[in-house]
mmCIF file of C-alpha atoms in Angstrom:
data_model
loop_
_atom_site.group_PDB
_atom_site.id
_atom_site.type_symbol
_atom_site.label_atom_id
_atom_site.label_comp_id
_atom_site.label_asym_id
_atom_site.label_seq_id
_atom_site.Cartn_x
_atom_site.Cartn_y
_atom_site.Cartn_z
ATOM 1 C CA MET G 299 139.426 101.401 110.510
ATOM 2 C CA GLY G 300 140.513 102.270 114.051
ATOM 3 C CA LEU G 301 139.215 100.370 117.008
ATOM 4 C CA LEU G 302 138.399 103.635 118.753
ATOM 5 C CA ASN G 303 136.331 104.959 115.862
ATOM 6 C CA LYS G 304 132.831 104.372 117.190
ATOM 7 C CA THR G 305 131.113 105.711 114.044
ATOM 8 C CA ASN G 306 132.871 103.223 111.779
ATOM 9 C CA ARG G 307 132.228 100.346 114.174
ATOM 10 C CA ILE G 308 128.506 101.049 114.067
ATOM 11 C CA LYS G 309 128.544 101.645 110.318
ATOM 12 C CA TYR G 310 130.026 98.286 109.361
ATOM 13 C CA LEU G 311 129.156 96.104 112.347
ATOM 14 C CA ALA G 312 125.714 97.629 113.092
ATOM 15 C CA PHE G 313 126.613 98.084 116.763
ATOM 16 C CA ASN G 314 129.402 99.361 118.992
ATOM 17 C CA ASP G 315 131.295 96.109 119.570
ATOM 18 C CA LEU G 316 134.057 97.410 121.857
ATOM 19 C CA TRP G 317 132.899 95.639 125.018
ATOM 20 C CA PHE G 318 131.668 92.631 123.076
ATOM 21 C CA MET G 319 135.123 92.313 121.517
ATOM 22 C CA LEU G 320 137.044 92.736 124.770
ATOM 23 C CA GLY G 321 134.853 90.268 126.614
ATOM 24 C CA GLY G 322 134.925 87.814 123.712
ATOM 25 C CA ILE G 323 138.710 87.861 123.472
ATOM 26 C CA VAL G 324 139.117 87.182 127.200
ATOM 27 C CA LEU G 325 136.546 84.383 127.103
ATOM 28 C CA LEU G 326 138.150 82.834 124.015
ATOM 29 C CA SER G 327 141.571 82.983 125.670
ATOM 30 C CA PHE G 328 140.324 81.030 128.696
ATOM 31 C CA VAL G 329 138.639 78.459 126.454
ATOM 32 C CA THR G 330 141.840 78.041 124.421
ATOM 33 C CA ASP G 331 143.912 77.767 127.598
ATOM 34 C CA PHE G 332 141.555 75.100 128.945
ATOM 35 C CA LEU G 333 141.697 73.116 125.695
ATOM 36 C CA PHE G 334 145.489 73.329 125.538
ATOM 37 C CA SER G 335 146.525 72.803 129.160
ATOM 38 C CA GLY G 336 143.358 71.878 131.027
ATOM 39 C CA GLY G 337 143.266 75.260 132.773
ATOM 40 C CA SER G 338 146.589 76.862 133.737
ATOM 41 C CA PHE G 339 145.288 78.534 136.898
ATOM 42 C CA GLY G 340 144.134 75.242 138.286
ATOM 43 C CA LYS G 341 147.425 73.418 137.690
ATOM 44 C CA TRP G 342 150.350 75.789 138.169
ATOM 45 C CA PRO G 343 151.457 78.670 140.388
ATOM 46 C CA PHE G 344 149.846 82.027 139.616
ATOM 47 C CA VAL G 345 152.822 83.601 137.831
ATOM 48 C CA GLU G 346 153.485 80.563 135.639
ATOM 49 C CA ALA G 347 149.740 80.156 134.981
ATOM 50 C CA THR G 348 149.450 83.837 134.001
ATOM 51 C CA ILE G 349 152.354 83.530 131.555
ATOM 52 C CA ASN G 350 150.864 80.385 130.025
ATOM 53 C CA TRP G 351 147.365 81.964 129.817
ATOM 54 C CA SER G 352 148.799 85.150 128.271
ATOM 55 C CA VAL G 353 149.953 83.037 125.311
ATOM 56 C CA SER G 354 146.357 81.914 124.779
ATOM 57 C CA LEU G 355 145.266 85.550 125.181
ATOM 58 C CA MET G 356 147.716 86.582 122.483
ATOM 59 C CA PHE G 357 146.410 83.960 120.051
ATOM 60 C CA ALA G 358 142.785 84.879 120.818
ATOM 61 C CA THR G 359 143.476 88.613 120.329
ATOM 62 C CA VAL G 360 145.304 88.200 117.037
ATOM 63 C CA ASN G 361 142.692 85.793 115.695
ATOM 64 C CA TRP G 362 139.804 88.043 116.711
ATOM 65 C CA LEU G 363 141.297 91.256 115.311
ATOM 66 C CA ILE G 364 142.299 89.683 111.980
ATOM 67 C CA ILE G 365 138.943 87.935 111.509
ATOM 68 C CA ARG G 366 137.085 91.108 112.491
ATOM 69 C CA THR G 367 139.111 93.126 109.968
ATOM 70 C CA ILE G 368 138.295 90.585 107.260
ATOM 71 C CA LEU G 369 134.607 90.753 108.236
ATOM 72 C CA ILE G 370 134.581 94.529 107.809
ATOM 73 C CA ALA G 371 136.475 94.342 104.506
ATOM 74 C CA LEU G 372 133.993 91.799 103.125
ATOM 75 C CA ARG G 373 131.040 93.944 104.230
ATOM 76 C CA LYS G 374 132.554 96.907 102.431
ATOM 77 C CA ARG G 375 133.049 94.868 99.274
ATOM 78 C CA TYR G 376 129.761 92.937 99.452
ATOM 79 C CA PRO G 377 127.288 95.213 101.286
ATOM 80 C CA SER G 378 124.106 93.901 99.692
ATOM 81 C CA LEU G 379 122.111 90.914 100.923
ATOM 82 C CA LYS G 380 122.188 89.459 97.429
ATOM 83 C CA ASP G 381 125.981 89.161 97.831
ATOM 84 C CA ASN G 382 125.658 86.808 100.826
ATOM 85 C CA LYS G 383 126.369 83.761 98.649
ATOM 86 C CA LYS G 384 129.796 85.227 97.962
ATOM 87 C CA ARG G 385 130.550 86.909 101.264
ATOM 88 C CA ILE G 386 129.618 84.167 103.750
ATOM 89 C CA PRO G 387 131.641 81.345 102.122
ATOM 90 C CA LEU G 388 134.613 83.700 101.784
ATOM 91 C CA PHE G 389 134.254 84.688 105.422
ATOM 92 C CA PHE G 390 134.083 81.026 106.489
ATOM 93 C CA LEU G 391 137.250 80.168 104.548
ATOM 94 C CA SER G 392 138.963 83.281 105.927
ATOM 95 C CA ILE G 393 138.281 82.186 109.506
ATOM 96 C CA VAL G 394 139.733 78.714 108.871
ATOM 97 C CA PHE G 395 142.761 80.138 107.066
ATOM 98 C CA THR G 396 143.344 82.792 109.761
ATOM 99 C CA VAL G 397 143.203 80.358 112.685
ATOM 100 C CA LEU G 398 145.526 77.875 110.935
ATOM 101 C CA THR G 399 147.967 80.594 109.885
ATOM 102 C CA VAL G 400 148.043 82.349 113.273
ATOM 103 C CA ASP G 401 148.481 79.000 115.013
ATOM 104 C CA TYR G 402 151.324 77.947 112.717
ATOM 105 C CA LEU G 403 153.192 81.256 112.823
ATOM 106 C CA GLY G 404 152.583 81.774 116.534
ATOM 107 C CA SER G 405 153.714 78.249 117.369
ATOM 108 C CA SER G 406 156.835 78.685 115.262
ATOM 109 C CA ILE G 407 157.734 81.966 116.957
ATOM 110 C CA LEU G 408 157.047 80.624 120.423
ATOM 111 C CA GLY G 409 158.943 77.451 119.557
ATOM 112 C CA VAL G 410 162.018 79.552 118.836
ATOM 113 C CA ILE G 411 161.563 81.502 122.054
ATOM 114 C CA PHE G 412 160.706 78.634 124.399
ATOM 115 C CA GLY G 413 162.201 75.757 122.493
ATOM 116 C CA ASP G 414 160.619 72.840 120.660
ATOM 117 C CA SER G 415 158.868 71.845 123.862
ATOM 118 C CA TYR G 416 156.175 74.435 123.126
ATOM 119 C CA ASN G 417 154.947 72.453 120.118
ATOM 120 C CA HIS G 418 152.807 70.174 122.219
ATOM 121 C CA PRO G 419 151.725 66.976 120.395
ATOM 122 C CA ILE G 420 148.039 67.626 121.101
ATOM 123 C CA ARG G 421 148.142 71.192 119.725
ATOM 124 C CA SER G 422 146.935 70.124 116.260
ATOM 125 C CA ARG G 423 143.766 68.746 117.881
ATOM 126 C CA ILE G 424 143.113 72.101 119.568
ATOM 127 C CA VAL G 425 142.950 74.023 116.282
ATOM 128 C CA VAL G 426 139.656 72.448 115.199
ATOM 129 C CA PRO G 427 137.750 73.490 118.372
ATOM 130 C CA VAL G 428 139.287 76.969 118.103
ATOM 131 C CA ILE G 429 138.034 77.203 114.520
ATOM 132 C CA LEU G 430 134.545 76.126 115.617
ATOM 133 C CA ILE G 431 134.525 78.617 118.503
ATOM 134 C CA SER G 432 135.700 81.389 116.171
ATOM 135 C CA LEU G 433 132.943 80.512 113.713
ATOM 136 C CA MET G 434 130.301 80.647 116.449
ATOM 137 C CA THR G 435 131.658 83.942 117.756
ATOM 138 C CA MET G 436 131.658 85.555 114.325
ATOM 139 C CA ALA G 437 128.183 84.121 113.729
ATOM 140 C CA MET G 438 127.086 86.335 116.635
ATOM 141 C CA TYR G 439 128.399 89.331 114.718
ATOM 142 C CA GLU G 440 126.320 88.243 111.745
ATOM 143 C CA ALA G 441 123.219 87.641 113.858
ATOM 144 C CA ILE G 442 123.432 91.068 115.502
ATOM 145 C CA TYR G 443 124.093 92.696 112.125
ATOM 146 C CA TYR G 444 121.033 91.103 110.532
ATOM 147 C CA TYR G 445 118.857 91.854 113.560
ATOM 148 C CA VAL G 446 119.749 95.543 113.437
ATOM 149 C CA TRP G 447 119.433 95.585 109.638
ATOM 150 C CA LEU G 448 115.980 93.966 109.857
ATOM 151 C CA LYS G 449 114.791 96.511 112.421
ATOM 152 C CA LYS G 450 116.091 99.324 110.231
ATOM 153 C CA SER G 451 114.412 97.875 107.134
ATOM 154 C CA ILE G 452 111.080 97.523 108.944
ATOM 155 C CA ARG G 453 111.348 101.081 110.250
ATOM 156 C CA GLU G 454 112.184 102.454 106.791
ATOM 157 C CA GLU G 455 109.325 100.476 105.248
ATOM 158 C CA GLU G 456 106.903 101.890 107.821
ATOM 159 C CA GLN G 457 108.200 105.398 107.171
ATOM 160 C CA ALA G 458 107.744 104.887 103.434
ATOM 161 C CA LYS G 459 104.195 103.624 103.992
ATOM 162 C CA ARG G 460 103.400 106.619 106.172
ATOM 163 C CA ALA G 461 104.807 108.975 103.550
ATOM 164 C CA ILE G 462 102.661 107.360 100.846
ATOM 165 C CA VAL G 463 99.547 107.455 103.032
ATOM 166 C CA GLN G 464 100.196 111.080 103.961
ATOM 167 C CA ALA G 465 100.644 112.009 100.299
ATOM 168 C CA GLN G 466 97.356 110.314 99.437
ATOM 169 C CA LEU G 467 95.572 112.060 102.309
ATOM 170 C CA ASP G 468 97.003 115.409 101.255
ATOM 171 C CA ALA G 469 95.817 114.833 97.693
ATOM 172 C CA LEU G 470 92.304 113.922 98.859
ATOM 173 C CA ARG G 471 92.140 116.865 101.244
ATOM 174 C CA ASN G 472 93.294 119.233 98.502
ATOM 175 C CA GLN G 473 90.697 117.669 96.215
ATOM 176 C CA ALA G 474 87.878 118.385 98.686
ATOM 177 C CA GLN G 475 88.700 122.058 99.144
ATOM 178 C CA PRO G 476 88.351 123.176 95.479
ATOM 179 C CA HIS G 477 85.181 121.093 95.276
ATOM 180 C CA PHE G 478 83.737 123.085 98.186
ATOM 181 C CA PHE G 479 84.991 126.370 96.730
ATOM 182 C CA PHE G 480 83.298 125.680 93.387
ATOM 183 C CA ASN G 481 79.931 124.938 95.004
ATOM 184 C CA THR G 482 80.022 127.976 97.302
ATOM 185 C CA LEU G 483 80.752 130.241 94.336
ATOM 186 C CA ASN G 484 77.642 128.862 92.639
ATOM 187 C CA THR G 485 75.665 129.613 95.804
ATOM 188 C CA LEU G 486 77.078 133.137 95.901
ATOM 189 C CA ARG G 487 75.999 133.687 92.292
ATOM 190 C CA ASP G 488 72.425 132.628 93.144
ATOM 191 C CA ILE G 489 72.351 134.947 96.167
ATOM 192 C CA ILE G 490 73.586 137.893 94.107
ATOM 193 C CA ASP G 491 70.834 137.196 91.572
ATOM 194 C CA GLN G 492 68.037 136.770 94.121
ATOM 195 C CA ASN G 493 68.955 138.866 97.183
ATOM 196 C CA THR G 494 70.068 142.343 98.098
ATOM 197 C CA ARG G 495 73.593 143.631 98.016
ATOM 198 C CA GLU G 496 73.786 143.634 101.817
ATOM 199 C CA GLU G 497 72.719 139.996 101.982
ATOM 200 C CA ALA G 498 75.406 139.120 99.464
ATOM 201 C CA LYS G 499 77.980 140.914 101.649
ATOM 202 C CA GLU G 500 76.788 138.993 104.691
ATOM 203 C CA PHE G 501 77.178 135.750 102.743
ATOM 204 C CA VAL G 502 80.768 136.671 101.839
ATOM 205 C CA ASN G 503 81.511 137.415 105.511
ATOM 206 C CA ARG G 504 80.154 134.012 106.526
ATOM 207 C CA LEU G 505 82.109 132.397 103.733
ATOM 208 C CA SER G 506 85.324 133.963 105.019
ATOM 209 C CA GLU G 507 84.662 132.354 108.424
ATOM 210 C CA VAL G 508 84.318 128.988 106.741
ATOM 211 C CA TYR G 509 87.602 129.379 104.905
ATOM 212 C CA ARG G 510 89.283 130.455 108.116
ATOM 213 C CA PHE G 511 88.318 127.049 109.511
ATOM 214 C CA ILE G 512 89.817 125.311 106.467
ATOM 215 C CA LEU G 513 93.071 127.197 106.976
ATOM 216 C CA ASP G 514 93.089 126.584 110.736
ATOM 217 C CA SER G 515 92.586 122.849 110.282
ATOM 218 C CA GLY G 516 95.824 122.927 108.293
ATOM 219 C CA ASN G 517 97.196 119.496 107.450
ATOM 220 C CA ALA G 518 95.286 117.628 110.158
ATOM 221 C CA ASN G 519 93.867 114.301 109.031
ATOM 222 C CA LEU G 520 91.585 113.965 112.065
ATOM 223 C CA ILE G 521 89.916 116.666 114.159
ATOM 224 C CA PRO G 522 87.516 116.609 117.139
ATOM 225 C CA LEU G 523 83.870 116.308 116.156
ATOM 226 C CA LYS G 524 83.107 119.559 117.961
ATOM 227 C CA ASP G 525 85.387 121.443 115.522
ATOM 228 C CA GLU G 526 83.783 119.785 112.513
ATOM 229 C CA ILE G 527 80.339 120.727 113.885
ATOM 230 C CA LYS G 528 81.369 124.395 114.104
ATOM 231 C CA PHE G 529 82.442 124.242 110.470
ATOM 232 C CA ALA G 530 79.219 122.492 109.443
ATOM 233 C CA GLU G 531 77.093 125.027 111.347
ATOM 234 C CA ALA G 532 78.856 127.876 109.557
ATOM 235 C CA TYR G 533 78.201 126.144 106.249
ATOM 236 C CA ILE G 534 74.483 125.654 107.082
ATOM 237 C CA HIS G 535 74.238 129.307 108.050
ATOM 238 C CA ILE G 536 75.538 130.193 104.593
ATOM 239 C CA GLN G 537 72.995 127.915 102.930
ATOM 240 C CA LYS G 538 70.192 129.425 104.987
ATOM 241 C CA GLU G 539 71.024 132.749 103.374
ATOM 242 C CA ARG G 540 69.790 131.065 100.236
ATOM 243 C CA PHE G 541 67.045 128.707 101.429
ATOM 244 C CA GLY G 542 65.856 130.287 104.667
ATOM 245 C CA GLU G 543 63.740 128.050 106.906
ATOM 246 C CA ASN G 544 63.236 125.611 104.037
ATOM 247 C CA LEU G 545 66.513 124.018 105.105
ATOM 248 C CA GLN G 546 66.548 122.499 108.587
ATOM 249 C CA VAL G 547 69.225 120.536 110.423
ATOM 250 C CA ASP G 548 68.407 118.446 113.486
ATOM 251 C CA TRP G 549 71.501 118.056 115.702
ATOM 252 C CA ASN G 550 71.299 115.332 118.338
ATOM 253 C CA PHE G 551 74.406 114.025 120.165
ATOM 254 C CA SER G 552 76.103 114.234 123.548
ATOM 255 C CA GLU G 553 78.981 116.419 124.652
ATOM 256 C CA GLU G 554 81.047 113.268 125.156
ATOM 257 C CA ALA G 555 80.635 112.332 121.484
ATOM 258 C CA LYS G 556 82.024 115.728 120.467
ATOM 259 C CA LYS G 557 85.430 114.695 121.829
ATOM 260 C CA LEU G 558 85.756 111.859 119.296
ATOM 261 C CA LEU G 559 87.663 112.351 116.049
ATOM 262 C CA ILE G 560 86.412 112.702 112.498
ATOM 263 C CA ILE G 561 87.797 113.384 109.023
ATOM 264 C CA PRO G 562 87.907 117.181 108.390
ATOM 265 C CA MET G 563 85.187 118.497 106.048
ATOM 266 C CA SER G 564 83.436 115.098 105.968
ATOM 267 C CA LEU G 565 80.228 116.268 107.662
ATOM 268 C CA GLN G 566 80.222 119.422 105.568
ATOM 269 C CA LEU G 567 80.575 117.370 102.378
ATOM 270 C CA LEU G 568 77.546 115.273 103.354
ATOM 271 C CA LEU G 569 75.470 118.384 104.042
ATOM 272 C CA GLU G 570 76.588 119.831 100.745
ATOM 273 C CA ASN G 571 75.672 116.590 99.001
ATOM 274 C CA ALA G 572 72.167 116.656 100.512
ATOM 275 C CA VAL G 573 71.532 120.263 99.468
ATOM 276 C CA LYS G 574 72.886 119.701 95.989
ATOM 277 C CA HIS G 575 70.788 116.652 95.085
ATOM 278 C CA ASN G 576 67.464 117.320 96.829
ATOM 279 C CA VAL G 577 64.629 119.789 96.411
ATOM 280 C CA VAL G 578 64.754 122.513 99.060
ATOM 281 C CA SER G 579 61.582 124.610 98.890
ATOM 282 C CA LYS G 580 58.667 125.858 100.919
ATOM 283 C CA ALA G 581 56.523 123.041 99.566
ATOM 284 C CA LYS G 582 59.260 120.490 100.225
ATOM 285 C CA PRO G 583 61.521 121.645 103.032
ATOM 286 C CA LEU G 584 64.638 119.548 103.481
ATOM 287 C CA CYS G 585 65.412 118.295 106.983
ATOM 288 C CA ILE G 586 68.784 116.699 107.628
ATOM 289 C CA HIS G 587 69.110 114.605 110.789
ATOM 290 C CA ILE G 588 72.504 114.308 112.442
ATOM 291 C CA THR G 589 72.956 111.995 115.420
ATOM 292 C CA VAL G 590 75.475 109.592 116.985
ATOM 293 C CA GLU G 591 74.685 105.872 117.079
ATOM 294 C CA ASP G 592 77.027 103.044 118.070
ATOM 295 C CA GLY G 593 80.111 105.215 117.852
ATOM 296 C CA LYS G 594 79.205 106.536 114.403
ATOM 297 C CA LEU G 595 77.913 109.867 113.172
ATOM 298 C CA LYS G 596 74.696 109.248 111.243
ATOM 299 C CA VAL G 597 73.619 111.802 108.650
ATOM 300 C CA SER G 598 70.256 111.120 107.010
ATOM 301 C CA ASN G 599 67.631 112.896 104.966
ATOM 302 C CA LYS G 600 64.491 112.100 103.038
ATOM 303 C CA ILE G 601 65.185 111.712 99.316
ATOM 304 C CA GLN G 602 63.544 114.591 97.422
ATOM 305 C CA PRO G 603 65.067 114.319 93.936
ATOM 306 C CA LYS G 604 65.128 117.378 91.748
ATOM 307 C CA SER G 605 63.209 117.267 88.490
ATOM 308 C CA THR G 606 66.443 118.037 86.679
ATOM 309 C CA GLN G 607 69.302 116.189 88.273
ATOM 310 C CA LEU G 608 72.695 117.865 88.156
ATOM 311 C CA PRO G 609 75.553 115.802 86.774
ATOM 312 C CA THR G 610 77.585 114.305 89.618
ATOM 313 C CA THR G 611 80.985 112.676 90.013
ATOM 314 C CA LYS G 612 80.138 111.576 93.574
ATOM 315 C CA LEU G 613 83.417 113.219 94.482
ATOM 316 C CA GLY G 614 82.327 114.071 98.019
ATOM 317 C CA LEU G 615 81.365 110.524 99.048
ATOM 318 C CA LYS G 616 84.344 108.932 97.308
ATOM 319 C CA ASN G 617 86.673 111.416 98.966
ATOM 320 C CA ILE G 618 85.332 110.601 102.434
ATOM 321 C CA GLU G 619 85.471 106.832 101.860
ATOM 322 C CA ARG G 620 89.069 106.947 100.629
ATOM 323 C CA ARG G 621 90.302 109.089 103.494
ATOM 324 C CA TYR G 622 88.686 106.804 106.072
ATOM 325 C CA ALA G 623 90.138 103.752 104.316
ATOM 326 C CA LEU G 624 93.646 105.228 104.569
ATOM 327 C CA ILE G 625 93.340 106.155 108.234
ATOM 328 C CA SER G 626 91.191 103.476 109.863
ATOM 329 C CA GLU G 627 89.959 99.907 109.511
ATOM 330 C CA GLN G 628 86.425 101.184 110.148
ATOM 331 C CA GLN G 629 84.379 101.830 107.043
ATOM 332 C CA VAL G 630 81.901 104.461 105.939
ATOM 333 C CA THR G 631 78.404 102.999 105.483
ATOM 334 C CA ILE G 632 76.091 104.381 102.796
ATOM 335 C CA SER G 633 72.509 103.183 102.439
ATOM 336 C CA LYS G 634 69.542 104.215 100.328
ATOM 337 C CA ALA G 635 66.187 102.629 101.161
ATOM 338 C CA ASN G 636 62.548 103.620 101.732
ATOM 339 C CA ASP G 637 63.155 107.106 100.330
ATOM 340 C CA LEU G 638 65.822 107.692 102.970
ATOM 341 C CA PHE G 639 69.479 108.400 102.255
ATOM 342 C CA GLU G 640 71.810 107.617 105.173
ATOM 343 C CA VAL G 641 75.547 107.822 105.711
ATOM 344 C CA MET G 642 77.364 106.531 108.811
ATOM 345 C CA LEU G 643 80.771 108.098 109.529
ATOM 346 C CA PRO G 644 82.990 106.298 112.088
ATOM 347 C CA LEU G 645 83.968 108.429 115.066
ATOM 348 C CA LEU G 646 87.522 107.514 115.955
ATOM 349 C CA LYS G 647 89.967 107.544 118.822
ATOM 350 C CA ASN G 648 93.720 107.917 118.434
ATOM 351 C CA ASP G 649 94.289 104.171 118.854
ATOM 352 C CA ASP G 650 91.770 103.381 116.079
ATOM 353 C CA GLN G 651 94.215 104.583 113.452
ATOM 354 C CA LYS G 652 96.111 102.160 111.254
ATOM 355 C CA ASN G 653 99.759 101.567 112.123
ATOM 356 C CA SER G 654 100.832 102.808 108.718
ATOM 357 C CA HIS G 655 99.087 106.092 109.439
ATOM 358 C CA ALA G 656 99.885 106.531 113.134
ATOM 359 C CA ASN G 657 101.513 109.862 113.938
ATOM 360 C CA THR G 658 101.371 111.220 110.389
ATOM 361 C CA ASP G 659 99.754 114.321 111.853
ATOM 362 C CA HIS G 660 102.931 115.006 113.801
#
């Protein structure tokens, strides 16, 4: 692997170590020179000191390049973390062997060139500190490698979590749409049976507007409340084709609240749930109250149970609860007391979303 190949350096070392290597070699050469001669530049003339220091530079360069090559080879052979018990001891032994071998061969060659005087009696005591310094230097490679690997693992784990959450949200959203389609077809059948042909056509036109909203909302997991209100109003208009003034909705919230975010189709599902399970007649008109309290959208109605209750899977409420649970720490509140059914939907801001869900809309 070439030193100038940046891609390979990053692949096996987790970072571009060119400047780290150059700086480390120079620093190691000065340390070795200080250990061996007490600092050449402080004792001898510049030219002689430079020649003496260059020997230390040569040893530092050879040691570094050989050890680095061994490090890369071991990472290729043992890339997994579970192989650390094999790789790290082998790397430790390789450093010791490399420093001893380079010192022995280098000293022998320099001894031939400069004479036996080069083999200084204290040189054997210098090898141990050089080994320790080399170990600490290579430990920095390991530390950087594991730091980068950890960041990458955390990022991949977060991406996997987001993918899972998005898949679950998509499944729940796709579950809600057929549920709505089934119920509106039943409403259309009743209108065809009870009303004129023109009224049935008008219902179909309104229904097409509703489905245009579903298509426009696309894959969004959160939308502004004002958009959800438009959808809910269109849905109520459709239901009024069937129930007339026997169905009333009381809207009561500020313009500021309309800027907050809500799960798509959640308000509509609650309205649908109220119409489905309660009597809506001239004798017992159904009034649904929708207001904002404490940062939550409250939807409530008086319980007017039908004499013959339709079988229910509670799909609408479960769907809303699950989608909120995936997106936010805030929970949907459902209560049933004193003949009043009430659901509180959290109104969210962008920073209310869970980390595992953040930015899944993008």
